[in-house]
Amino acid sequence: MTEQAKKTVFSGVQPSGAMHLGGYLGAFRNWVALQDDDAYDVIYCVVDLHAMTVPYDPAEFHRLRLETAKVLLAIGIDPDRSLLYMQSQVPQHAELAWILGTLTPTGVLNRMTQHKDKLEKGVPANLGLYSYPVLMAADILLYGADLVPVGEDQKQHLEMARDLAERFNNRFAEVFPVPEPLIPKTAARVMSLVDPTSKMSSSDANPKNRINLDDSPDVIRKKVKSAVTDSDPTVRYDTAEKPGISNLLEIMSSTTGRSIDDLAAEYATGGYGRFKEAVAEAIIAELAPIRASLQNLDDAEVARILQKGALDARTRAERHQQKVRDAVGLGRF
Ligand code: TYM
């Protein structure tokens, strides 16, 4: 397929801590599937500028940025087929965010739930956190992306990116495609193993809330065994009454490819112990190849891939950005 006929895919991940099963099932697995499909031209980015909107330690941050890229490579992102780079190395992201910011009513930002959730958790209010969705829209629109593979928690941000593309096109010129989210049917929102009413997350202080992609089989067994469930020992899918069991059913369905009904029928009786063992083994089998590839990747190689990615991304971003500058009246003299 010619480059022009391909659909452009863009997605990003924050280097904000351990990469976990939630992000993998909700998003990264789709990243790899799209890369492996010839109909798509794919761009993946470690969004370090976004991760600076909450308190962080600079020395640790540098390590996490590299580590995040390394895990993406271990998952199967292939730099020969995907453009992989670090957001801060491509200054056009910040430039486009400024331009889009001038089109963003503050009332729209006030309705975004993410910064409110963060403020409730004690994160200090700052302008970067408030305008986070504008930078995210810039990431997506900078390459004229058509499709954005994400977990369900990014839906509101994607709606805002779509809205900004339309606002821009109506006000200036038809520069941006209106991007579509790609959200999986199962495991779109993987929940915490400690509190199955909130999502699995790398910012949760309790490491038992999540399965990290590099957890050993023993650690995975322990975490699944201690996952919070309920006292009625019937395995059935019911997110209101049985959020813990429903979460484990989604995880097992997503890792084995079997339907939730099929799994619920097989494990309905026999107790939670037997079901949890099967869930743990399904996760271990899914993550084994990632753990193995992680051990074979060295930091210098990852750094080299990121340098090359940044160079290519800057060239592509600049080409598209010139159309934006021309449209808004910031053309060259
Ligand atoms: P981030 O870094 O929190 O997560 C990366 C991806 O993983 C998905 N995800 C989950 N999916 C299911 N269940 C979970 N518990 C879970 N936790 C995380 C997220 O939905 C996401 O797809 N704002 C974005 C980063 C971003 C971005 C972008 C994404 C910045 N610019 C442009 C797409 C396009 C974020 O914080 O993802």
Coordinates of C-alpha atoms and ligand atoms in Angstrom, one line a residue:
M1 CA 0.0 0.0 0.0
T2 CA 1.3 3.5 -0.8
E3 CA 2.2 5.7 2.2
Q4 CA -0.5 8.2 1.2
A5 CA -3.3 5.6 1.2
K6 CA -2.4 4.4 4.7
K7 CA -4.2 5.6 7.7
T8 CA -2.0 7.4 10.3
V9 CA -2.1 6.1 13.8
F10 CA -0.8 8.0 16.8
S11 CA -0.7 7.2 20.5
G12 CA 1.3 8.1 23.6
V13 CA 2.2 6.9 27.1
Q14 CA 3.5 8.9 30.0
P15 CA 6.8 7.8 31.6
S16 CA 5.2 8.1 35.0
G17 CA 6.0 4.7 36.7
A18 CA 5.9 1.0 36.1
M19 CA 4.1 0.0 33.0
H20 CA 1.2 -2.3 33.9
L21 CA -1.3 -4.8 32.6
G22 CA -4.0 -2.2 32.3
G23 CA -2.1 -0.1 29.8
Y24 CA -1.1 -3.3 27.9
L25 CA -4.5 -4.7 27.5
G26 CA -6.2 -1.3 27.1
A27 CA -3.8 0.1 24.6
F28 CA -0.3 -1.2 23.9
R29 CA -1.5 -4.6 22.5
N30 CA -3.5 -2.6 19.9
W31 CA -0.4 -0.5 19.1
V32 CA 1.4 -3.7 18.1
A33 CA -1.5 -5.0 16.1
L34 CA -1.8 -1.8 14.1
Q35 CA 1.9 -1.8 13.5
D36 CA 1.6 -5.3 12.1
D37 CA -1.2 -4.3 9.7
D38 CA 0.0 -2.9 6.4
A39 CA -3.0 -0.5 6.2
Y40 CA -1.5 1.7 8.9
D41 CA 1.4 4.1 9.3
V42 CA 2.1 4.2 13.0
I43 CA 3.7 6.7 15.3
Y44 CA 4.2 6.1 19.1
C45 CA 5.5 8.6 21.6
V46 CA 6.7 8.6 25.2
V47 CA 5.0 11.8 26.3
D48 CA 7.4 13.1 28.9
L49 CA 6.1 16.7 28.8
H50 CA 2.7 15.4 30.0
A51 CA 4.4 13.6 32.9
M52 CA 5.9 16.9 34.1
T53 CA 2.4 18.2 35.1
V54 CA 2.6 16.2 38.4
P55 CA 5.5 16.4 41.0
Y56 CA 8.5 14.3 39.9
D57 CA 12.1 13.7 40.6
P58 CA 14.4 14.8 37.6
A59 CA 17.0 12.1 38.1
E60 CA 14.5 9.3 38.4
F61 CA 12.5 10.9 35.5
H62 CA 15.4 10.5 33.1
R63 CA 15.6 6.8 33.9
L64 CA 11.8 6.3 33.6
R65 CA 11.7 7.9 30.1
L66 CA 14.3 5.3 28.8
E67 CA 12.6 2.5 30.7
T68 CA 9.2 3.3 29.2
A69 CA 10.6 3.2 25.7
K70 CA 12.4 -0.1 26.5
V71 CA 9.2 -1.7 27.7
L72 CA 7.4 -0.6 24.5
L73 CA 10.2 -2.3 22.4
A74 CA 9.9 -5.4 24.6
I75 CA 6.1 -5.5 24.0
G76 CA 6.9 -5.7 20.2
I77 CA 7.1 -2.1 18.9
D78 CA 9.5 -2.5 16.1
P79 CA 11.5 0.7 15.2
D80 CA 11.7 -0.4 11.6
R81 CA 7.9 -0.4 11.3
S82 CA 6.8 2.2 13.9
L83 CA 8.1 5.7 14.5
L84 CA 9.0 5.7 18.2
Y85 CA 10.3 8.8 19.9
M86 CA 10.3 11.0 23.0
Q87 CA 7.8 13.9 22.9
S88 CA 10.2 16.6 24.3
Q89 CA 12.6 16.0 21.5
V90 CA 10.1 17.3 18.9
P91 CA 9.4 21.0 19.8
Q92 CA 6.5 21.2 17.3
H93 CA 4.3 19.5 19.9
A94 CA 4.6 22.5 22.3
E95 CA 4.2 25.0 19.4
L96 CA 1.0 23.4 18.2
A97 CA -0.3 23.1 21.7
W98 CA 0.0 26.9 22.0
I99 CA -1.8 27.5 18.8
L100 CA -4.6 25.1 19.8
G101 CA -4.8 26.7 23.2
T102 CA -5.9 29.9 21.5
L103 CA -8.9 28.0 20.2
T104 CA -9.8 26.3 23.4
P105 CA -12.5 27.9 25.5
T106 CA -11.6 27.8 29.2
G107 CA -15.2 26.5 29.9
V108 CA -14.3 23.3 27.9
L109 CA -11.2 22.8 30.0
N110 CA -13.2 23.3 33.2
R111 CA -15.3 20.3 32.3
M112 CA -12.4 17.9 31.9
T113 CA -12.4 15.4 34.7
Q114 CA -8.7 14.4 34.9
H115 CA -7.3 17.5 36.5
K116 CA -10.1 17.6 39.0
D117 CA -9.4 14.0 40.0
K118 CA -5.7 14.9 40.4
L119 CA -6.4 18.0 42.5
E120 CA -8.6 15.9 44.7
K121 CA -5.7 13.5 45.3
G122 CA -3.5 16.5 46.4
V123 CA -1.6 17.2 43.2
P124 CA -0.8 21.0 43.2
A125 CA -2.8 23.0 40.7
N126 CA -0.7 24.2 37.8
L127 CA -1.3 25.5 34.3
G128 CA 0.3 22.5 32.6
L129 CA -2.1 20.1 34.4
Y130 CA -5.0 22.3 33.4
S131 CA -4.1 22.5 29.7
Y132 CA -2.9 18.9 29.5
P133 CA -5.7 17.9 27.1
V134 CA -4.6 20.7 24.7
L135 CA -1.1 19.3 24.5
M136 CA -2.6 15.8 24.0
A137 CA -4.7 17.1 21.1
A138 CA -1.5 18.7 19.6
D139 CA 0.3 15.3 19.8
I140 CA -2.5 13.7 17.8
L141 CA -3.1 16.5 15.3
L142 CA 0.6 17.2 14.7
Y143 CA 0.8 14.3 12.3
G144 CA -2.8 14.4 11.0
A145 CA -3.6 11.2 12.8
D146 CA -6.8 9.3 11.8
L147 CA -6.8 6.7 14.5
V148 CA -5.8 6.8 18.2
P149 CA -5.5 3.4 20.1
V150 CA -6.2 4.2 23.8
G151 CA -7.9 2.8 26.9
E152 CA -11.4 4.0 27.9
D153 CA -10.0 6.6 30.4
Q154 CA -8.8 8.7 27.4
K155 CA -12.2 9.0 25.8
Q156 CA -12.9 12.5 27.1
H157 CA -9.5 13.8 25.9
L158 CA -10.1 12.3 22.5
E159 CA -13.4 14.1 22.2
M160 CA -11.6 17.3 22.9
A161 CA -9.0 16.6 20.2
R162 CA -11.8 15.9 17.7
D163 CA -13.5 19.1 18.7
L164 CA -10.3 21.1 18.3
A165 CA -9.6 19.6 14.9
E166 CA -13.1 20.7 13.8
R167 CA -12.8 24.2 15.3
F168 CA -9.4 24.7 13.6
N169 CA -10.7 23.4 10.2
N170 CA -13.8 25.7 10.4
R171 CA -11.9 28.8 11.5
F172 CA -8.9 28.5 9.2
A173 CA -8.5 25.7 6.6
E174 CA -9.1 22.0 6.3
V175 CA -5.8 20.9 7.8
F176 CA -6.7 18.2 10.2
P177 CA -8.5 14.9 9.8
V178 CA -10.9 14.4 12.8
P179 CA -9.3 11.5 14.7
E180 CA -11.2 8.4 15.9
P181 CA -10.4 6.6 19.1
L182 CA -9.8 2.8 19.0
I183 CA -10.8 1.4 22.3
P184 CA -10.9 -2.4 22.9
K185 CA -14.2 -4.2 23.6
T186 CA -12.8 -6.1 26.5
A187 CA -10.4 -4.8 29.2
A188 CA -10.8 -1.2 28.0
R189 CA -10.6 -0.2 31.7
V190 CA -8.7 -2.7 33.8
M191 CA -9.4 -2.1 37.5
S192 CA -7.1 -2.1 40.5
L193 CA -6.6 -5.4 42.2
V194 CA -6.9 -3.7 45.6
D195 CA -9.9 -1.5 44.9
P196 CA -11.8 -2.8 41.9
T197 CA -13.9 0.3 41.7
S198 CA -10.9 2.4 40.6
K199 CA -8.7 1.8 37.6
M200 CA -5.3 0.0 37.7
S201 CA -2.7 2.8 37.7
S202 CA 1.0 3.4 38.0
S203 CA 0.4 6.4 40.3
D204 CA -1.3 4.3 43.1
A205 CA 1.1 4.1 46.1
N206 CA 0.1 0.5 46.7
P207 CA 2.1 -1.7 44.2
K208 CA -0.4 -4.5 44.8
N209 CA -3.0 -2.6 42.9
R210 CA -1.3 -3.5 39.6
I211 CA 0.5 -6.3 37.7
N212 CA 3.6 -4.8 36.2
L213 CA 4.7 -6.0 32.8
D214 CA 8.0 -7.2 34.3
D215 CA 6.5 -8.9 37.4
S216 CA 7.8 -12.5 37.9
P217 CA 5.4 -15.4 37.8
D218 CA 5.6 -15.7 41.6
V219 CA 4.7 -12.1 42.1
I220 CA 1.8 -12.3 39.6
R221 CA 0.4 -15.4 41.5
K222 CA 0.6 -13.6 44.8
K223 CA -1.0 -10.4 43.5
V224 CA -3.9 -12.2 41.8
K225 CA -4.4 -14.5 44.9
S226 CA -4.7 -11.4 47.1
A227 CA -7.0 -9.5 44.6
V228 CA -10.0 -8.1 46.4
T229 CA -13.2 -9.9 45.5
D230 CA -16.4 -10.5 47.5
S231 CA -17.8 -13.2 49.8
D232 CA -20.3 -15.0 47.5
P233 CA -18.1 -17.6 45.9
T234 CA -19.9 -17.8 42.5
V235 CA -17.9 -16.6 39.5
R236 CA -20.1 -14.5 37.3
Y237 CA -19.8 -11.2 35.4
D238 CA -21.6 -8.4 37.3
T239 CA -19.7 -5.1 37.5
A240 CA -22.1 -3.6 40.1
E241 CA -22.3 -6.5 42.6
K242 CA -19.0 -8.3 41.8
P243 CA -16.5 -5.7 40.5
G244 CA -13.4 -7.7 41.5
I245 CA -14.5 -11.0 39.9
S246 CA -15.7 -9.1 36.8
N247 CA -12.3 -7.4 36.5
L248 CA -10.6 -10.8 36.7
L249 CA -13.0 -12.2 34.1
E250 CA -12.2 -9.3 31.7
I251 CA -8.4 -9.8 32.2
M252 CA -8.7 -13.5 31.6
S253 CA -10.9 -13.1 28.5
S254 CA -8.5 -10.5 27.1
T255 CA -5.4 -12.6 27.7
T256 CA -6.9 -16.0 26.5
G257 CA -9.2 -14.7 23.7
R258 CA -12.0 -16.7 25.3
S259 CA -15.4 -15.1 25.8
I260 CA -16.5 -13.9 29.3
D261 CA -19.6 -16.1 29.1
D262 CA -17.5 -19.2 28.3
L263 CA -15.1 -18.5 31.2
A264 CA -17.9 -17.7 33.7
A265 CA -19.6 -21.0 32.7
E266 CA -16.3 -23.0 33.2
Y267 CA -15.4 -21.4 36.6
A268 CA -18.9 -20.6 38.0
T269 CA -18.5 -23.2 40.7
G270 CA -15.4 -24.6 42.3
G271 CA -14.5 -21.5 44.3
Y272 CA -12.5 -18.4 43.8
G273 CA -9.2 -20.2 44.5
R274 CA -9.3 -22.3 41.3
F275 CA -10.5 -19.3 39.2
K276 CA -7.7 -17.0 40.5
E277 CA -5.1 -19.7 39.8
A278 CA -6.3 -19.9 36.2
V279 CA -6.3 -16.1 35.8
A280 CA -2.7 -15.9 37.2
E281 CA -1.5 -18.5 34.7
A282 CA -3.2 -16.7 31.8
I283 CA -1.4 -13.5 32.7
I284 CA 1.9 -15.2 33.2
A285 CA 1.6 -16.9 29.7
E286 CA 0.8 -13.5 28.1
L287 CA 3.6 -11.6 29.8
A288 CA 6.4 -14.3 29.5
P289 CA 7.7 -13.1 26.1
I290 CA 7.7 -9.5 27.2
R291 CA 9.8 -10.4 30.3
A292 CA 12.2 -12.4 28.1
S293 CA 12.7 -9.6 25.6
L294 CA 13.2 -7.0 28.3
Q295 CA 16.3 -8.9 29.5
N296 CA 17.8 -8.7 26.0
L297 CA 17.5 -5.0 25.5
D298 CA 20.3 -2.7 26.5
D299 CA 20.1 1.0 27.3
A300 CA 22.5 2.2 24.6
E301 CA 20.5 0.5 21.9
V302 CA 17.2 2.0 23.2
A303 CA 18.9 5.5 23.3
R304 CA 20.0 5.0 19.7
I305 CA 16.5 4.1 18.6
L306 CA 15.1 7.2 20.3
Q307 CA 17.6 9.5 18.7
K308 CA 16.8 8.2 15.2
G309 CA 13.0 8.3 16.0
A310 CA 13.3 12.0 17.1
L311 CA 15.1 12.9 13.9
D312 CA 12.4 11.3 11.7
A313 CA 9.6 12.6 13.9
R314 CA 10.9 16.2 13.7
T315 CA 11.0 16.0 9.9
R316 CA 7.5 14.7 9.7
A317 CA 6.1 17.1 12.3
E318 CA 7.7 20.1 10.6
R319 CA 6.2 19.2 7.2
H320 CA 2.7 19.2 8.7
Q321 CA 3.3 22.1 11.0
Q322 CA 4.1 24.4 8.1
K323 CA 0.5 23.9 6.8
V324 CA -0.7 25.0 10.3
R325 CA 1.5 28.1 10.4
D326 CA 0.4 29.1 6.9
A327 CA -3.3 28.6 7.8
V328 CA -3.2 30.7 10.9
G329 CA -1.1 33.6 9.5
L330 CA 2.3 32.6 10.8
G331 CA 3.8 31.8 7.4
R332 CA 7.5 32.4 6.6
F333 CA 8.7 35.7 5.2
Ligands
TYM1 P1 -1.2 6.8 30.2 O1 0.2 7.0 30.1 O2 -1.9 7.0 31.5 O3 -1.6 5.3 29.7 C1 -1.2 4.8 28.4 C2 -2.3 4.1 27.7 O4 -2.7 3.0 28.6 C3 -4.1 3.1 28.8 N1 -4.4 2.7 30.2 C4 -5.4 1.8 30.5 N2 -6.2 1.0 29.8 C5 -7.0 0.2 30.4 N3 -7.1 0.1 31.8 C6 -6.2 0.8 32.5 N4 -6.2 0.6 33.9 C7 -5.3 1.7 31.9 N5 -4.4 2.5 32.4 C8 -3.8 3.1 31.3 C9 -4.5 4.6 28.6 O5 -5.8 4.7 28.2 C10 -3.5 5.0 27.5 O6 -4.0 4.6 26.2 N6 -3.0 11.1 28.3 C11 -2.4 9.8 28.0 C12 -1.1 9.9 27.2 C13 -1.2 10.7 26.0 C14 -1.8 10.3 24.7 C15 -1.5 11.3 23.8 C16 -2.5 9.2 24.3 C17 -0.6 11.9 25.7 N7 -0.8 12.3 24.5 C18 -2.0 11.3 22.5 C19 -2.9 9.1 23.0 C20 -2.7 10.1 22.1 C21 -2.1 9.0 29.2 O7 -2.0 9.6 30.3 O8 -2.0 7.7 29.1

